[in-house]
Short mmCIF file of C-alpha atoms in Angstrom, two decimals:
data_model
loop_
_atom_site.label_atom_id
_atom_site.label_comp_id
_atom_site.label_asym_id
_atom_site.label_seq_id
_atom_site.Cartn_x
_atom_site.Cartn_y
_atom_site.Cartn_z
CA GLN A 8 11.06 -6.03 6.01
CA SER A 9 9.98 -5.16 9.07
CA ALA A 10 7.34 -2.95 10.07
CA LEU A 11 7.63 0.49 10.81
CA THR A 12 6.31 1.35 13.87
CA GLN A 13 3.39 3.13 14.73
CA PRO A 14 1.06 4.20 17.46
CA PRO A 15 -1.44 2.04 17.72
CA SER A 16 -3.96 5.04 18.37
CA ALA A 17 -4.55 8.88 18.44
CA SER A 18 -6.99 11.68 19.40
CA GLY A 19 -7.08 14.57 19.70
CA SER A 20 -10.40 17.29 20.05
CA PRO A 21 -11.84 18.88 16.61
CA GLY A 22 -9.73 21.89 15.87
CA GLN A 23 -6.55 20.60 17.62
CA SER A 24 -3.39 19.54 16.22
CA VAL A 25 -2.78 15.37 15.73
CA THR A 26 1.03 14.28 15.01
CA ILE A 27 1.31 10.45 14.55
CA SER A 28 5.10 8.94 14.18
CA CYS A 29 6.28 6.36 11.97
CA THR A 30 9.35 4.56 13.29
CA GLY A 31 11.82 3.02 10.76
CA THR A 32 15.44 1.95 10.48
CA SER A 33 18.62 3.41 8.65
CA SER A 34 17.39 0.76 5.73
CA ASP A 35 14.34 2.29 5.11
CA VAL A 36 12.53 5.58 6.69
CA GLY A 37 16.06 7.09 7.92
CA ALA A 38 17.45 5.95 4.02
CA TYR A 39 15.18 7.56 1.81
CA ASN A 40 12.74 10.27 1.45
CA TYR A 41 10.27 8.04 -0.06
CA VAL A 42 7.70 8.14 3.09
CA SER A 43 4.17 8.10 2.48
CA TRP A 44 1.12 7.99 4.38
CA TYR A 45 -2.19 6.69 3.32
CA GLN A 46 -6.03 7.13 5.53
CA GLN A 47 -7.86 4.61 5.29
CA ASN A 48 -11.43 4.25 6.21
CA PRO A 49 -13.93 0.81 6.42
CA GLY A 50 -14.13 -1.08 4.36
CA GLU A 51 -12.30 1.75 1.56
CA ALA A 52 -9.48 1.31 0.34
CA PRO A 53 -6.71 3.21 1.59
CA LYS A 54 -5.97 6.83 0.03
CA LEU A 55 -2.41 8.52 -0.42
CA MET A 56 -2.41 11.51 1.80
CA ILE A 57 1.60 12.24 1.60
CA TYR A 58 4.10 10.99 -0.67
CA GLU A 59 8.02 11.58 -0.58
CA VAL A 60 7.85 12.66 3.29
CA THR A 61 6.35 16.14 2.75
CA LYS A 62 4.59 16.61 -0.15
CA ARG A 63 0.50 16.40 -1.10
CA PRO A 64 -0.93 14.93 -3.86
CA SER A 65 -3.93 17.50 -5.51
CA GLY A 66 -6.88 17.58 -3.47
CA VAL A 67 -5.75 17.07 -0.26
CA PRO A 68 -5.93 19.46 2.41
CA ASP A 69 -3.20 20.91 3.30
CA ARG A 70 -4.37 20.30 6.75
CA PHE A 71 -2.41 17.60 6.41
CA SER A 72 1.15 17.65 6.16
CA GLY A 73 4.32 15.19 6.74
CA SER A 74 8.26 15.78 8.21
CA LYS A 75 11.02 13.16 9.19
CA SER A 76 14.09 12.98 11.47
CA GLY A 77 16.72 10.91 11.80
CA ASN A 78 14.72 7.86 11.12
CA THR A 79 11.20 8.95 12.35
CA ALA A 80 8.80 10.10 10.43
CA SER A 81 5.56 12.62 11.11
CA LEU A 82 2.13 12.63 9.63
CA THR A 83 0.48 16.46 11.47
CA VAL A 84 -3.41 16.83 11.13
CA SER A 85 -3.78 20.55 11.65
CA GLY A 86 -7.64 21.15 12.88
CA LEU A 87 -9.11 18.60 12.87
CA GLN A 88 -11.92 17.41 12.05
CA ALA A 89 -14.77 14.92 12.44
CA GLU A 90 -14.42 13.45 8.94
CA ASP A 91 -10.09 12.71 9.57
CA GLU A 92 -11.24 9.71 11.89
CA ALA A 93 -9.68 6.74 10.38
CA ASP A 94 -6.62 4.95 10.09
CA TYR A 95 -3.40 5.85 9.11
CA TYR A 96 -0.52 3.88 7.77
CA CYS A 97 2.91 5.28 6.78
CA SER A 98 5.20 3.47 4.58
CA SER A 99 8.43 3.85 3.14
CA TYR A 100 11.23 2.36 0.51
CA ALA A 101 13.51 -0.02 1.69
CA GLY A 102 15.78 -0.82 -1.33
CA ALA A 103 14.37 -3.83 -3.62
CA SER A 104 11.24 -3.34 -0.78
CA VAL A 105 8.61 -1.32 1.03
CA VAL A 106 7.46 -1.87 4.33
CA PHE A 107 4.74 -0.38 6.32
CA GLY A 108 3.31 0.82 9.51
CA GLY A 109 0.82 -1.57 11.91
CA GLY A 110 -0.91 1.31 11.61
CA THR A 111 -3.01 4.42 13.63
CA LYS A 112 -6.00 4.54 14.75
CA LEU A 113 -7.11 8.78 14.57
CA THR A 114 -9.85 9.21 17.18
CA VAL A 115 -11.80 13.04 16.89
CA LEU A 116 -13.44 13.32 20.44
CA GLU B 2 -11.53 7.51 -15.31
CA VAL B 3 -8.50 5.70 -13.62
CA GLN B 4 -9.30 2.77 -11.65
CA LEU B 5 -7.62 -0.53 -11.28
CA VAL B 6 -10.01 -3.38 -10.34
CA GLU B 7 -9.14 -6.71 -9.27
CA SER B 8 -10.42 -10.15 -9.79
CA GLY B 9 -9.62 -13.93 -8.36
CA GLY B 10 -9.67 -13.73 -5.36
CA GLY B 11 -11.69 -16.63 -3.53
CA LEU B 12 -11.78 -20.11 -1.15
CA VAL B 13 -8.85 -22.42 -1.65
CA GLN B 14 -7.33 -24.93 0.29
CA PRO B 15 -3.97 -24.80 1.63
CA GLY B 16 -0.96 -25.82 -0.56
CA GLY B 17 -3.47 -24.72 -3.95
CA SER B 18 -2.87 -21.97 -6.37
CA LEU B 19 -4.69 -19.11 -7.20
CA ARG B 20 -4.46 -16.40 -9.87
CA LEU B 21 -5.03 -12.85 -9.09
CA SER B 22 -5.88 -10.03 -11.81
CA CYS B 23 -6.19 -6.37 -11.61
CA ALA B 24 -7.63 -4.79 -15.16
CA ALA B 25 -6.36 -1.02 -15.78
CA SER B 26 -8.19 1.51 -17.35
CA GLY B 27 -8.18 5.67 -17.79
CA PHE B 28 -4.09 5.92 -17.70
CA THR B 29 -0.62 4.33 -19.60
CA PHE B 30 -1.06 1.55 -18.05
CA SER B 31 2.84 0.81 -19.39
CA SER B 32 4.56 3.62 -17.60
CA TYR B 33 3.78 2.61 -14.29
CA TRP B 34 5.69 0.14 -11.50
CA MET B 35 2.52 -1.25 -9.93
CA TYR B 36 2.27 -3.30 -7.09
CA TRP B 37 0.55 -5.97 -4.29
CA VAL B 38 -0.61 -4.97 -1.02
CA ARG B 39 -2.37 -7.40 1.07
CA GLN B 40 -4.02 -6.90 3.97
CA THR B 41 -5.35 -9.36 6.91
CA PRO B 42 -9.50 -8.49 7.36
CA GLY B 43 -8.62 -5.60 11.01
CA LYS B 44 -4.96 -5.82 10.85
CA GLY B 45 -2.86 -4.08 8.72
CA LEU B 46 -0.94 -3.35 5.37
CA VAL B 47 1.38 -5.62 4.01
CA TRP B 48 3.58 -5.00 0.61
CA VAL B 49 3.40 -8.44 -1.43
CA SER B 50 5.58 -7.56 -4.78
CA ARG B 51 6.01 -4.99 -7.18
CA ILE B 52 7.20 -4.85 -11.11
CA LYS B 53 8.31 -2.62 -12.79
CA TYR B 54 6.68 -0.63 -16.03
CA ASP B 55 8.08 -2.78 -18.54
CA GLY B 56 8.34 -6.23 -16.98
CA THR B 57 12.12 -6.58 -16.01
CA ILE B 58 12.27 -6.28 -12.55
CA THR B 59 9.82 -7.77 -9.66
CA HIS B 60 10.16 -7.86 -5.90
CA TYR B 61 9.25 -10.17 -3.59
CA ALA B 62 7.84 -9.88 0.49
CA ASP B 63 9.96 -12.53 2.40
CA SER B 64 7.22 -14.45 2.79
CA VAL B 65 5.25 -15.23 -0.23
CA LYS B 66 9.28 -15.25 -2.44
CA GLY B 67 9.52 -18.46 -4.67
CA ARG B 68 5.55 -19.35 -3.94
CA PHE B 69 3.88 -16.18 -6.06
CA THR B 70 4.86 -14.27 -9.25
CA ILE B 71 3.86 -11.23 -10.36
CA SER B 72 3.03 -10.32 -13.80
CA ARG B 73 1.84 -7.96 -16.08
CA ASP B 74 0.96 -7.11 -19.72
CA ASN B 75 0.55 -4.15 -20.82
CA ALA B 76 -1.04 -4.97 -24.39
CA GLU B 77 -3.46 -6.31 -22.06
CA ASN B 78 -3.27 -3.39 -19.06
CA THR B 79 -3.56 -5.71 -16.82
CA LEU B 80 -1.52 -6.81 -12.98
CA TYR B 81 -1.32 -10.16 -12.66
CA LEU B 82 -0.47 -12.30 -9.16
CA GLN B 83 0.06 -16.57 -9.32
CA MET B 84 -0.39 -17.54 -5.52
CA ASN B 85 1.42 -21.23 -5.45
CA SER B 86 1.54 -23.41 -2.47
CA LEU B 87 -1.56 -21.58 -0.64
CA ARG B 88 -0.73 -20.96 3.35
CA ASP B 89 -3.73 -20.15 6.27
CA GLU B 90 -1.83 -16.74 6.70
CA ASP B 91 -2.18 -15.37 2.60
CA THR B 92 -5.75 -15.44 3.73
CA ALA B 93 -6.09 -11.50 3.28
CA VAL B 94 -7.52 -8.70 0.90
CA TYR B 95 -5.28 -8.23 -2.44
CA PHE B 96 -5.24 -4.65 -3.84
CA CYS B 97 -2.97 -3.89 -6.68
CA THR B 98 -2.00 -0.26 -6.74
CA ARG B 99 0.52 2.64 -9.21
CA ASP B 100 3.23 3.92 -8.02
CA GLY B 101 2.26 7.07 -8.98
CA ARG B 102 5.55 9.09 -7.49
CA GLY B 103 7.75 9.43 -5.82
CA LEU B 104 6.41 6.00 -4.23
CA GLY B 105 3.22 7.23 -3.23
CA PHE B 106 0.52 4.55 -4.17
CA ASP B 107 -2.08 7.11 -5.68
CA ILE B 108 -4.40 4.33 -7.34
CA TRP B 109 -5.72 1.72 -5.45
CA GLY B 110 -8.55 -1.32 -6.60
CA GLN B 111 -11.05 -2.04 -4.52
CA GLY B 112 -9.38 -5.27 -3.50
CA THR B 113 -9.85 -8.91 -3.48
CA MET B 114 -11.02 -11.62 -1.12
CA VAL B 115 -8.34 -14.20 -0.93
CA THR B 116 -9.20 -17.31 2.19
CA VAL B 117 -7.07 -20.15 2.62
CA SER B 118 -9.01 -22.76 4.15
CA SER B 119 -9.42 -26.50 4.09
#
C-alpha cells in the first residue's frame, strides 16, 4: 500500500497547459482503469475531477482531462485559469485497497 | 441535497478509543460502497477503510488493520468508524466519502478532526 508518486509542485501561466503525473506500479495504476483525480482547496474537502482514467463528472470543465500509459497516469489542465490553483491528488484501485498520491500543488503564475 | 456529515472527532489520549459517524442524506445510501479517508494537517490523503453497500465486505489499510472497524446502518443511513488503540500517528482529519462510480469519490463530508495526544 505504497503511495503513488506525484511531483510536489507544478506551475503554468494563465492560458497555458500543465500536466501532472501519477506513477504507481503494475499492482495499482497499471493493473486497473480505476484512476481518479481530485482537486482540493485549503480547508475544503476534495472534489472529484476525473474518474476511470479519462471520465469527467458533470460540471467539471473540459479543460481537465486524464490519461494513462502503463503504470503512469496523468492529469492535464488546458487553458489554465487562476481558479485552477489548488492541490491535486490522484488515486487508484489496488485490489482490496485504494492508494492515493502524495499530492501536487498547482500554481498559476 | 446530497450530503455527508461527519461527527465524533475530538481529542483522545494514546491508547484510547473514538467512534466516528457519517450521516448520509439525499441519496440511496444502501446502494453505495462507502469509504473513510484521512488527511494529516498539511499532508496528503490516505485511504483508511471501505465497506460494501450491504456491509458484507470490509477492507482496511495495513496501518489501521486490527485497530479500526468500519460498519454501517443502512436503516439509519449512517457510516461508522470505530477506532481503538489510537496512536499519535492517527491524528488527522477524517473524511467519509462515497464511491459514486468507477471508484470515483464523488461526495465528501466536511471532515472531522481527530487528535491523539497526551
